[in-house]
Coordinates of C-alpha atoms (C1' of nucleotides) in Angstrom, one line a residue:
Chain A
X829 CA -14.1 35.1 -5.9
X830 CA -14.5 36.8 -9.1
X831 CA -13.7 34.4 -12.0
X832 CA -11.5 35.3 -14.6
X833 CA -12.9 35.8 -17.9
X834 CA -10.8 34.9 -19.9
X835 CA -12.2 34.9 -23.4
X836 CA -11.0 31.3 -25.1
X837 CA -8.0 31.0 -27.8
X838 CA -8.9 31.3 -31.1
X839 CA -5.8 28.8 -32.1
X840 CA -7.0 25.6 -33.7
X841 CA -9.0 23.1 -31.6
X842 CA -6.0 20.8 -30.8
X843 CA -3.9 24.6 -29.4
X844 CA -6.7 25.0 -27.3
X845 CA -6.7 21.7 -25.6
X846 CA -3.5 22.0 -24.9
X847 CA -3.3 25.5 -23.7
X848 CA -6.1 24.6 -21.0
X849 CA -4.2 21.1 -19.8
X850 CA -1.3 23.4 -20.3
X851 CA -3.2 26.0 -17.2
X852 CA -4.5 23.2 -15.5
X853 CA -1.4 21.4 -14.9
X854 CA -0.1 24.5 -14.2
X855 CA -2.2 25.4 -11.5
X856 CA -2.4 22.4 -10.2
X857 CA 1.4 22.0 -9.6
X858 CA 1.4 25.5 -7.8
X859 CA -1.5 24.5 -5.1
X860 CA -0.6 21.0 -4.8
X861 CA 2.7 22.1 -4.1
X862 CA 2.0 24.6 -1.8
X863 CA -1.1 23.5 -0.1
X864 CA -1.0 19.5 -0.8
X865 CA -3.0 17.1 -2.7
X866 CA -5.9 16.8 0.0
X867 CA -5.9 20.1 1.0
X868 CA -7.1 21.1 -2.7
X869 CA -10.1 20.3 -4.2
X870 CA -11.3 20.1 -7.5
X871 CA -13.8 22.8 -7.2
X872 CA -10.5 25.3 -5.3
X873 CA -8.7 24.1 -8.8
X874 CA -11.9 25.3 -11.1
X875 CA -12.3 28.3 -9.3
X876 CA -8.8 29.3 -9.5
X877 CA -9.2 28.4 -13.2
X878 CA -12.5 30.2 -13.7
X879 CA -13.6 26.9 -15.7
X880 CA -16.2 24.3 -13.8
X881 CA -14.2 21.0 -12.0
X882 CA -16.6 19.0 -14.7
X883 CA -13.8 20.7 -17.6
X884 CA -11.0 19.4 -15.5
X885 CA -12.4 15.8 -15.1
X886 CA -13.1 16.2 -19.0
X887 CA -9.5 16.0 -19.8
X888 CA -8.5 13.5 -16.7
X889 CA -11.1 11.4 -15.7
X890 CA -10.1 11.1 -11.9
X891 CA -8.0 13.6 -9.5
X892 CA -5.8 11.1 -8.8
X893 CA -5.5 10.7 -13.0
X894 CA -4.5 14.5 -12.7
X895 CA -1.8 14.4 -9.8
X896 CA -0.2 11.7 -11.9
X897 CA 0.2 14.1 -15.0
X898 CA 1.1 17.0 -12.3
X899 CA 3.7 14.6 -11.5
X900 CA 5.1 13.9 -14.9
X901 CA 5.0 17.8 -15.4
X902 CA 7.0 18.8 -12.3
X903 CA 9.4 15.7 -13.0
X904 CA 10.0 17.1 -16.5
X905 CA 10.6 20.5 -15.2
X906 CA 13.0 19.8 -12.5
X907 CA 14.9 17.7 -15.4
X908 CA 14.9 20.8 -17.5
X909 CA 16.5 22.6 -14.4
X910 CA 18.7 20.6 -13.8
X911 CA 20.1 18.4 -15.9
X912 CA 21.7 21.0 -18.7
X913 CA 24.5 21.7 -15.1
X914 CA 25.6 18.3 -15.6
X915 CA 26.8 19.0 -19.4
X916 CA 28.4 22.1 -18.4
X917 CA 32.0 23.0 -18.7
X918 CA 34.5 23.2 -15.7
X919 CA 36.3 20.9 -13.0
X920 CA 34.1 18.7 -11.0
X921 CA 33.8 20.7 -8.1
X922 CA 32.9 24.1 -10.2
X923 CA 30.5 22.1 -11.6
X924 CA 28.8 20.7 -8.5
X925 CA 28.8 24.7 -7.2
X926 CA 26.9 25.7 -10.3
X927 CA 24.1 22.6 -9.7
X928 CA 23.8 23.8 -6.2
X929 CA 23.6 27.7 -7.4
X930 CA 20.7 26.6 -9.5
X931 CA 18.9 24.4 -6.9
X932 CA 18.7 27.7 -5.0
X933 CA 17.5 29.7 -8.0
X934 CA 14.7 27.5 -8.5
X935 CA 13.7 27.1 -4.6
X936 CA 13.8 31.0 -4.6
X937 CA 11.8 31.4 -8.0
X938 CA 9.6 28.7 -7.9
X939 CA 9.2 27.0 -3.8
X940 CA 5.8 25.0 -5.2
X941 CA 8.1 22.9 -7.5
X942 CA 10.5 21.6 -4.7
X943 CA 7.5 21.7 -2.2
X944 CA 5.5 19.4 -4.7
X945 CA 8.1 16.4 -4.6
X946 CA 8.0 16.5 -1.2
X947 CA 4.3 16.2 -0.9
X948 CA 4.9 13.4 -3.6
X949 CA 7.1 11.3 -1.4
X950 CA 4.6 12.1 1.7
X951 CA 1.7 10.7 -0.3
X952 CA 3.9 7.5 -0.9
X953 CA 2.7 4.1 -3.4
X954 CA 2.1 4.7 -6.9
X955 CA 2.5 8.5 -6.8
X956 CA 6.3 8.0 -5.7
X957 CA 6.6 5.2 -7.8
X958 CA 6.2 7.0 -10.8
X959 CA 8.0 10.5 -9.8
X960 CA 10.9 7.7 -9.3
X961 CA 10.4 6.5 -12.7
X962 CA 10.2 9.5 -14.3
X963 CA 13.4 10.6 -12.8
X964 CA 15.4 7.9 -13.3
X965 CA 16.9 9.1 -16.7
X966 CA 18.3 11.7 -14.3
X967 CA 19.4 10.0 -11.6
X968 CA 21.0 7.6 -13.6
X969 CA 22.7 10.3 -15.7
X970 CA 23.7 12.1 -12.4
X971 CA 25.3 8.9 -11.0
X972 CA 27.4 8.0 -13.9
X973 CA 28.4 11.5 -13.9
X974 CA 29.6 11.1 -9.9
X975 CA 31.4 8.1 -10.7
X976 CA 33.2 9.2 -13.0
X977 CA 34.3 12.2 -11.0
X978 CA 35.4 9.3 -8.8
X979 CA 37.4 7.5 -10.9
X980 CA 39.1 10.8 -12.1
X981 CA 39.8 11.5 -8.5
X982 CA 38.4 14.7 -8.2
X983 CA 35.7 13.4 -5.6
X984 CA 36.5 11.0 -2.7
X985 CA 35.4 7.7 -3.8
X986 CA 32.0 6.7 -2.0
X987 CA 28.6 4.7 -2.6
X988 CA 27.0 7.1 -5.2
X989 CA 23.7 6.4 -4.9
X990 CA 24.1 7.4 -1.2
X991 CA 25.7 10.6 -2.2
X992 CA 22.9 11.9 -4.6
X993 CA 20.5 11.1 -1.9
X994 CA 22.6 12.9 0.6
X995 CA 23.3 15.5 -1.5
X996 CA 19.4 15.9 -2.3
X997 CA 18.3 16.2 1.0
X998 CA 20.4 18.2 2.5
X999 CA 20.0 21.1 -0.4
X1000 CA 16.5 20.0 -0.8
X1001 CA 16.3 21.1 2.9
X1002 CA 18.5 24.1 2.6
X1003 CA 16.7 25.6 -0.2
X1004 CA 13.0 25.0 1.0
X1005 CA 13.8 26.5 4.4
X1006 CA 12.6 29.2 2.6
X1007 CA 9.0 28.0 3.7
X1008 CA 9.9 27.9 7.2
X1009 CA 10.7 31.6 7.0
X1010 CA 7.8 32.9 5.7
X1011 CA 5.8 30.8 8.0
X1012 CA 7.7 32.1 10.9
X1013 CA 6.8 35.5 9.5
X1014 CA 10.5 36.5 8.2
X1015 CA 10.7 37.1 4.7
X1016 CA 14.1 35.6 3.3
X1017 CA 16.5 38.3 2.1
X1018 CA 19.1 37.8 -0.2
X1019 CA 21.8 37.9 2.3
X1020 CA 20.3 35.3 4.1
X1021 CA 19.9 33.4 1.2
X1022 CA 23.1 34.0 0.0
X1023 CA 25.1 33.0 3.8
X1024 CA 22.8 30.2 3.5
X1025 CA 24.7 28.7 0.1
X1026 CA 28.2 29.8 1.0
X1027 CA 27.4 27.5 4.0
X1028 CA 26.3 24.7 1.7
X1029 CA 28.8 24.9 -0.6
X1030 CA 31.6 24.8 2.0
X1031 CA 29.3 21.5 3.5
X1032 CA 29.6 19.8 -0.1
X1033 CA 33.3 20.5 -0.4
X1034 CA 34.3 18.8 2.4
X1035 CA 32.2 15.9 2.2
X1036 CA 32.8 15.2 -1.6
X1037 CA 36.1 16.8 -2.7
X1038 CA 38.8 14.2 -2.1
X1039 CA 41.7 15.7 0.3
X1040 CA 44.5 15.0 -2.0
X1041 CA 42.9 17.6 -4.9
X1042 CA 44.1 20.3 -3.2
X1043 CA 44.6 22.3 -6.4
X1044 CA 40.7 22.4 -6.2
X1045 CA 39.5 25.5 -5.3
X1046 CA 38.2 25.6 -1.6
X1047 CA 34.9 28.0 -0.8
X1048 CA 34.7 30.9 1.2
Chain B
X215 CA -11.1 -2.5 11.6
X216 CA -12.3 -4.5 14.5
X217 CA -12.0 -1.8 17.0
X218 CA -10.1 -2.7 19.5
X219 CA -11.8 -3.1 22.8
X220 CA -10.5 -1.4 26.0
X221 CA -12.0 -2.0 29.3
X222 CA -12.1 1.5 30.3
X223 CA -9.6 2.7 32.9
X224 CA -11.3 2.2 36.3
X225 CA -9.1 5.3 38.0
X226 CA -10.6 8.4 38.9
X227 CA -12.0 10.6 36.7
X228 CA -9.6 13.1 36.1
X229 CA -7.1 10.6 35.5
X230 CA -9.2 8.5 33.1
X231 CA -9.7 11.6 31.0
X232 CA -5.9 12.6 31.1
X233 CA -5.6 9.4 29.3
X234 CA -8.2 9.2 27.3
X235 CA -6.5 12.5 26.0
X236 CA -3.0 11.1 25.5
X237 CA -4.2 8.4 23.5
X238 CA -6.2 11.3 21.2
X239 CA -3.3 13.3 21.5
X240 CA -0.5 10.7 20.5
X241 CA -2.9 8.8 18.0
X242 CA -3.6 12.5 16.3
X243 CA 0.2 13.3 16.4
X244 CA 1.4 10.0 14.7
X245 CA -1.6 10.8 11.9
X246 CA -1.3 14.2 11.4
X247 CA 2.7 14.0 10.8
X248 CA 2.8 11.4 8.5
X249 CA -0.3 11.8 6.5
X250 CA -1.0 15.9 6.7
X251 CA -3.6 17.8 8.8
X252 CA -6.1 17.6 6.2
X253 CA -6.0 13.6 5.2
X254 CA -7.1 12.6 8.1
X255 CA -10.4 13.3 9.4
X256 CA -11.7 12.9 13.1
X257 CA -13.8 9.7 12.0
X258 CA -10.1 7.8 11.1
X259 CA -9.0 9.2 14.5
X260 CA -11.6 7.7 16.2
X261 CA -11.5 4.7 14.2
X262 CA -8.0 4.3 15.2
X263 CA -8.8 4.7 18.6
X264 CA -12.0 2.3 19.1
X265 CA -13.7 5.8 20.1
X266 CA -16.5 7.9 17.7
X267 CA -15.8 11.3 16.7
X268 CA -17.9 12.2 19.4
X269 CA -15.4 11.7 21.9
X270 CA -12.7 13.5 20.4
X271 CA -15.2 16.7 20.1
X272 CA -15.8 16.1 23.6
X273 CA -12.4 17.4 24.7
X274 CA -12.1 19.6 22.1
X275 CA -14.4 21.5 20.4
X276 CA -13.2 21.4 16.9
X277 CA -10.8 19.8 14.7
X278 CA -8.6 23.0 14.7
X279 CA -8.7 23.3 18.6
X280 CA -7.5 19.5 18.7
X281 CA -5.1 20.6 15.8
X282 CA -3.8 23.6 18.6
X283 CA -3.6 21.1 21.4
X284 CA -1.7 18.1 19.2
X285 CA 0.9 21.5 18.2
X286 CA 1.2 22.4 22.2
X287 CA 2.2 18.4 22.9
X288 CA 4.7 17.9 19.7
X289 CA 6.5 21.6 20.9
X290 CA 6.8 20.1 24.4
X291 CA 8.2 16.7 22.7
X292 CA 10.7 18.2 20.9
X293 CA 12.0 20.5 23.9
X294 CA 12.0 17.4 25.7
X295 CA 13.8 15.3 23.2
X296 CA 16.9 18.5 22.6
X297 CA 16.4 20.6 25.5
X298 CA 18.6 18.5 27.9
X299 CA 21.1 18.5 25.3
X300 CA 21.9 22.3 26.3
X301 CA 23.1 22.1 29.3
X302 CA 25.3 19.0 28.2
X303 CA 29.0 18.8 30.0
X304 CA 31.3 19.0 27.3
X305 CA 33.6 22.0 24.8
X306 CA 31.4 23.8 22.4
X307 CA 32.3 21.6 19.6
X308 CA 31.2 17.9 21.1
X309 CA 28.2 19.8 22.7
X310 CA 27.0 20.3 18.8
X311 CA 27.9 16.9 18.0
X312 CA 25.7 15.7 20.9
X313 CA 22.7 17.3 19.6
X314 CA 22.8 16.7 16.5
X315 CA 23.2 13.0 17.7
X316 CA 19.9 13.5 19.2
X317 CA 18.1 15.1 16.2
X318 CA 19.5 11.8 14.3
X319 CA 18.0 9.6 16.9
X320 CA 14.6 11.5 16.7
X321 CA 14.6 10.9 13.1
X322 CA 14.8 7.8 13.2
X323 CA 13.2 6.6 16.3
X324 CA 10.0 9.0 15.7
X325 CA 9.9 10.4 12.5
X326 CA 5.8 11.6 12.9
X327 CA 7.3 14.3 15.0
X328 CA 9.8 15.9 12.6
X329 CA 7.4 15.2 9.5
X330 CA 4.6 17.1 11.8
X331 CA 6.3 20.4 12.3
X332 CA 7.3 20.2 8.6
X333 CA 3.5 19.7 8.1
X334 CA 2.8 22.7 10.5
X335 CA 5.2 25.4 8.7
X336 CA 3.2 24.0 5.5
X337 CA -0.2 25.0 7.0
X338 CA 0.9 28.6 8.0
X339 CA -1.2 30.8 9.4
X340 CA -2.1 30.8 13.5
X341 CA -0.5 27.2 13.9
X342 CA 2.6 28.3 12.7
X343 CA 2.5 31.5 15.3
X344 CA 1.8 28.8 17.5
X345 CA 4.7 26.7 16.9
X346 CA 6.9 29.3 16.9
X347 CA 5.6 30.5 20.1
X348 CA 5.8 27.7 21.8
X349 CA 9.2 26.9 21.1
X350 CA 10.1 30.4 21.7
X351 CA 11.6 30.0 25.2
X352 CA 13.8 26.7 23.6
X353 CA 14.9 29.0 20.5
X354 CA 16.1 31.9 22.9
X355 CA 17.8 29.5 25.4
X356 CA 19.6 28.0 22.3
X357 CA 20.6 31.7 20.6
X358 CA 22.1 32.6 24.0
X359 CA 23.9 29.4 23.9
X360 CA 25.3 29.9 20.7
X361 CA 26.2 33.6 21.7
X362 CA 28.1 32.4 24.5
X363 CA 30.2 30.0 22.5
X364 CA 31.2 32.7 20.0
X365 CA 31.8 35.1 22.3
X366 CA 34.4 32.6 23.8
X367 CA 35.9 31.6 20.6
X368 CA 34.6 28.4 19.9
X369 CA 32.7 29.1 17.4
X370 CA 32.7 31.3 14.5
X371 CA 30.9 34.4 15.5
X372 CA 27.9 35.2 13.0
X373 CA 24.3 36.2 12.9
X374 CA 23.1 33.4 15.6
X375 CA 19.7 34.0 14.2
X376 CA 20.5 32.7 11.0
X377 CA 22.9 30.1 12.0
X378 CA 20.0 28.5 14.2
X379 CA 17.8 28.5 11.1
X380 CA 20.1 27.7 9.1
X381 CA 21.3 24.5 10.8
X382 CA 17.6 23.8 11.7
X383 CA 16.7 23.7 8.5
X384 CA 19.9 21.6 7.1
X385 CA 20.1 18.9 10.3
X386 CA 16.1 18.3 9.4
X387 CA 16.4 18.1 5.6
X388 CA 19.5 15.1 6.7
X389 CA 17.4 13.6 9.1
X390 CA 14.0 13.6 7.5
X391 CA 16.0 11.9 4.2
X392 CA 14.5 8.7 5.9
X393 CA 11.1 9.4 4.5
X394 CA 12.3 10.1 0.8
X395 CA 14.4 7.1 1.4
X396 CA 11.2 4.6 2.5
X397 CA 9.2 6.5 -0.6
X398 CA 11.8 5.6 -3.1
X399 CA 11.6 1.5 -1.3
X400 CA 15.1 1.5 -0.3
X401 CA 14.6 1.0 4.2
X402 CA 17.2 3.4 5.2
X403 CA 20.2 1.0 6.6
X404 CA 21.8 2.0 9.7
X405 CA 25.1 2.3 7.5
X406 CA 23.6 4.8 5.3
X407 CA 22.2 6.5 8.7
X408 CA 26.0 7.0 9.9
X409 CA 27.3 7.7 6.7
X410 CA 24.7 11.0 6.7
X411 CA 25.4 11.7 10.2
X412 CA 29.4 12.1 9.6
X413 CA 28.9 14.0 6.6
X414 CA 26.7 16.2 8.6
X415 CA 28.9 16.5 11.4
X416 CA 31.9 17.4 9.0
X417 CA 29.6 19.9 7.6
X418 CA 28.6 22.0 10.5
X419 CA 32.0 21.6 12.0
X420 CA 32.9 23.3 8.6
X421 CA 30.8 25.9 8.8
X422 CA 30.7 26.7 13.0
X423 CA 34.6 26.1 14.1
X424 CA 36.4 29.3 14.3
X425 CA 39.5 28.2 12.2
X426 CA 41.9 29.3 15.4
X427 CA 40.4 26.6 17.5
X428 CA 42.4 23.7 16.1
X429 CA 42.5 22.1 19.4
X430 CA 39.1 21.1 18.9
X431 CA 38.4 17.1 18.1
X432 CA 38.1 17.3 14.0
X433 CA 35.9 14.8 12.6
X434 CA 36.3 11.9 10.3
Chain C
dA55 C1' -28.8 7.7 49.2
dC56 C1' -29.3 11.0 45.7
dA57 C1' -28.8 14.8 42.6
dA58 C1' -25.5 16.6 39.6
dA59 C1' -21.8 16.5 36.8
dA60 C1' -18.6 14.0 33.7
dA61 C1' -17.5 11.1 29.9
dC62 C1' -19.1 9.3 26.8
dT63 C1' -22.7 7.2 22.6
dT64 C1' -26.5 7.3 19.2
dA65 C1' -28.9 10.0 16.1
dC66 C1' -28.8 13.7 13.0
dC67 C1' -27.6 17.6 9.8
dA68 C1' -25.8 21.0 6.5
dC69 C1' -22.1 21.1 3.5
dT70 C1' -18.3 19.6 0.7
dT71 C1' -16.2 15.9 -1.8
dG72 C1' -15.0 13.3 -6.2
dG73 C1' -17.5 11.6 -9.9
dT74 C1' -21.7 10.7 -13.5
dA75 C1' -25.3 11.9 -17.0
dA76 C1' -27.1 14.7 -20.1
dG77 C1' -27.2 18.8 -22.6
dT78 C1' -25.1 23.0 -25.7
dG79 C1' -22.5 25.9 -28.7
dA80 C1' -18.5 26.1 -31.6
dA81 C1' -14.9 23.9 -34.6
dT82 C1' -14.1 20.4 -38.0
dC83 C1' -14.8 17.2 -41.7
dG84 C1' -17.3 15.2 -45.6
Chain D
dC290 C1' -23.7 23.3 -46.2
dG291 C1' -24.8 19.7 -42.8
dA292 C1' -23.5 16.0 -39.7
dT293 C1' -20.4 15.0 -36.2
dT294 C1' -17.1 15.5 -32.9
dC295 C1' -15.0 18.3 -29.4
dA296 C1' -14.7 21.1 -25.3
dC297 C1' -17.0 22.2 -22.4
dT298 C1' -21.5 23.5 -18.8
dT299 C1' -25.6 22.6 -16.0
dA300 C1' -27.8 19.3 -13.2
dC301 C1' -27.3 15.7 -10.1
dC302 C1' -25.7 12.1 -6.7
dA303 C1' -23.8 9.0 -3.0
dA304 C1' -20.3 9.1 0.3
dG305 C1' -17.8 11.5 3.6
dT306 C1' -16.8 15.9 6.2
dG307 C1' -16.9 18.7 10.7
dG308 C1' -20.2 19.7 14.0
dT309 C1' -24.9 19.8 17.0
dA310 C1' -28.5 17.8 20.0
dA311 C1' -30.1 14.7 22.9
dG312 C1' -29.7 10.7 25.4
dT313 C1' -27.1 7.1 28.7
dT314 C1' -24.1 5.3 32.1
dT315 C1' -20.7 6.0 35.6
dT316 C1' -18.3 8.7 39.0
dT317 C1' -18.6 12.3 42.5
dG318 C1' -20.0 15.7 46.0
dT319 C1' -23.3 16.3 49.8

DNA sequence: ACAAAAACTTACCACTTGGTAAGTGAATCG
DNA sequence: CGATTCACTTACCAAGTGGTAAGTTTTTGT
């Protein structure tokens, strides 16, 4: 109720800008994510903000102009997340357990995030169009990474594309059930959490680990 | 936007208003789970219906009552749709298999209800209570199932609590994939439909299949 | 046949919504 | 320093929201 007085930056005028956009977008992602786009007006923004909904439509001149910058801000941030596992060292399958062990790190420390791309693909048209664009790089990187696991023989040889999709729905599902906890009213422990992976992991291994790499080492 | 003119029912009264809440009911249903609670409003209801908002308050006497009774109808859908599966003939392991053939089907036959409980967890609060009251009596038929299997050896004996959850949570982040998949353009193929499914099945036979009960039918 | 109740509709209303127009004090530039 | 631009705020507004009040027609009980 109370807003926050926050006393503004002294930084130059260009820092300040972009500090505000910075706490806007940042704001934004967490209640669109949690609460959806409709569910949140500009005003709920504003007052969460302590700033007026006029300030927000100062530096986006429609809501719909400010879910598309959320959108480029949670796609950039899932990239950061993610896309360092794919240089990493290791085997293929050590390295596919280390991108599932941070998909669950980030659906425990940050739900909005993985909550928001779901809203995304709910809304549907342009918004999904362009959190598809801004993945791509990704994607692309993430599917020339699978096939050349393939080709190496370290992963049974399949249609890629429908193995990243596979692969991000059933995590994506693992590691927001989270949600479904706490609405049920049980707060996720870390043994639940942790069964919950181990379960995973052993899922991925036998889908994607091709049965003659034997030498690989099997889960649990 | 014409609205579509029905001639209305000439049966008796109370059976003119059962229908006339079906068609509220189902037309609320479809909304609510694919566009959220909160992006439709009871004017598109009624739009949809050839009815004003009028009528809608009529039966119920606010949005979140209707909301309540919409919740009551999709719990009763879904205990329908997996209920039966239960008391299946069949060993523990093609019992599983069975439902989750089911859950497939639902996916793709009626996806509104699957994205509408999603939608429900999101809103929290009294209509997830709700939710998870009404399907109390399914959950506890299914935990004693799943007792009874483990304590006969077919299945791994765990936490049955979790394990529900926990394939809940997977079997619906598989299933609902069809969504993501329509957002990103690409119409979910029936191939890529029974490529997910086997990879799901080899998953939860992974993770539920006591390793002494080799007699049971492996997948793939 | 007739009054009463049911199943609606038409007419409103207070409030919230995204968005516009005009003003204001501070930072920046000449 | 002085004019201007920037980053806002205050003041509005039309459209849409959930919801109320008061009819109107059709079915029902007596």
């Amino acid at each position: 109720m109370a807003a926050v007085v926050t006393s503004p930056p002294r930084g130059s005028r260009a820092a300040r800008t972009r500090a505000t956009e910075d706490r806007i977008l940042s704001v934004a992602l967490e209640s669109f994510g949690t609460k959806g786009f409709d569910s949140v007006s500009l005003d709920d923004l504003a007052a969460d903000l302590g700033i007026t909904k006029q300030a927000i439509l100062y530096h986006w001149s429609s809501k719909r102009a400010l879910l598309d910058a959320v959108i480029d801000r949670a796609a950039l941030e899932l990239i950061i997340e993610f896309d360092g596992a794919l240089s990493e060292e290791g085997s293929g399958w050590s390295r596919v357990e280390s991108i599932v062990r941070r998909i669950f790190r980030v659906a425990m420390r940050r739900p909005e995030l993985l909550g928001f791309i779901r809203e995304i693909s709910r809304i549907g048209g342009d918004a999904s169009l362009r959190v598809t664009a801004d993945l791509e790089p990704f994607v692309s990187r993430a599917t020339t990474y699978f096939e050349r696991e393939m080709d190496e023989g370290r992963i049974r040889r399949c249609d890629s594309g429908l193995l990243l999709v596979s692969a991000y729905s059933t995590v994506l599902g693992a590691a927001t059930e989270v949600e479904v906890l706490r609405a049920v009213g049980i707060e996720p422990t870390l043994r639940s959490t942790v069964v919950r992976r181990r379960e995973l992991l052993s899922f991925l291994h036998a889908a994607m680990v091709a049965p003659q790499a034997l030498n690989a080492q099997v889960p649990r």
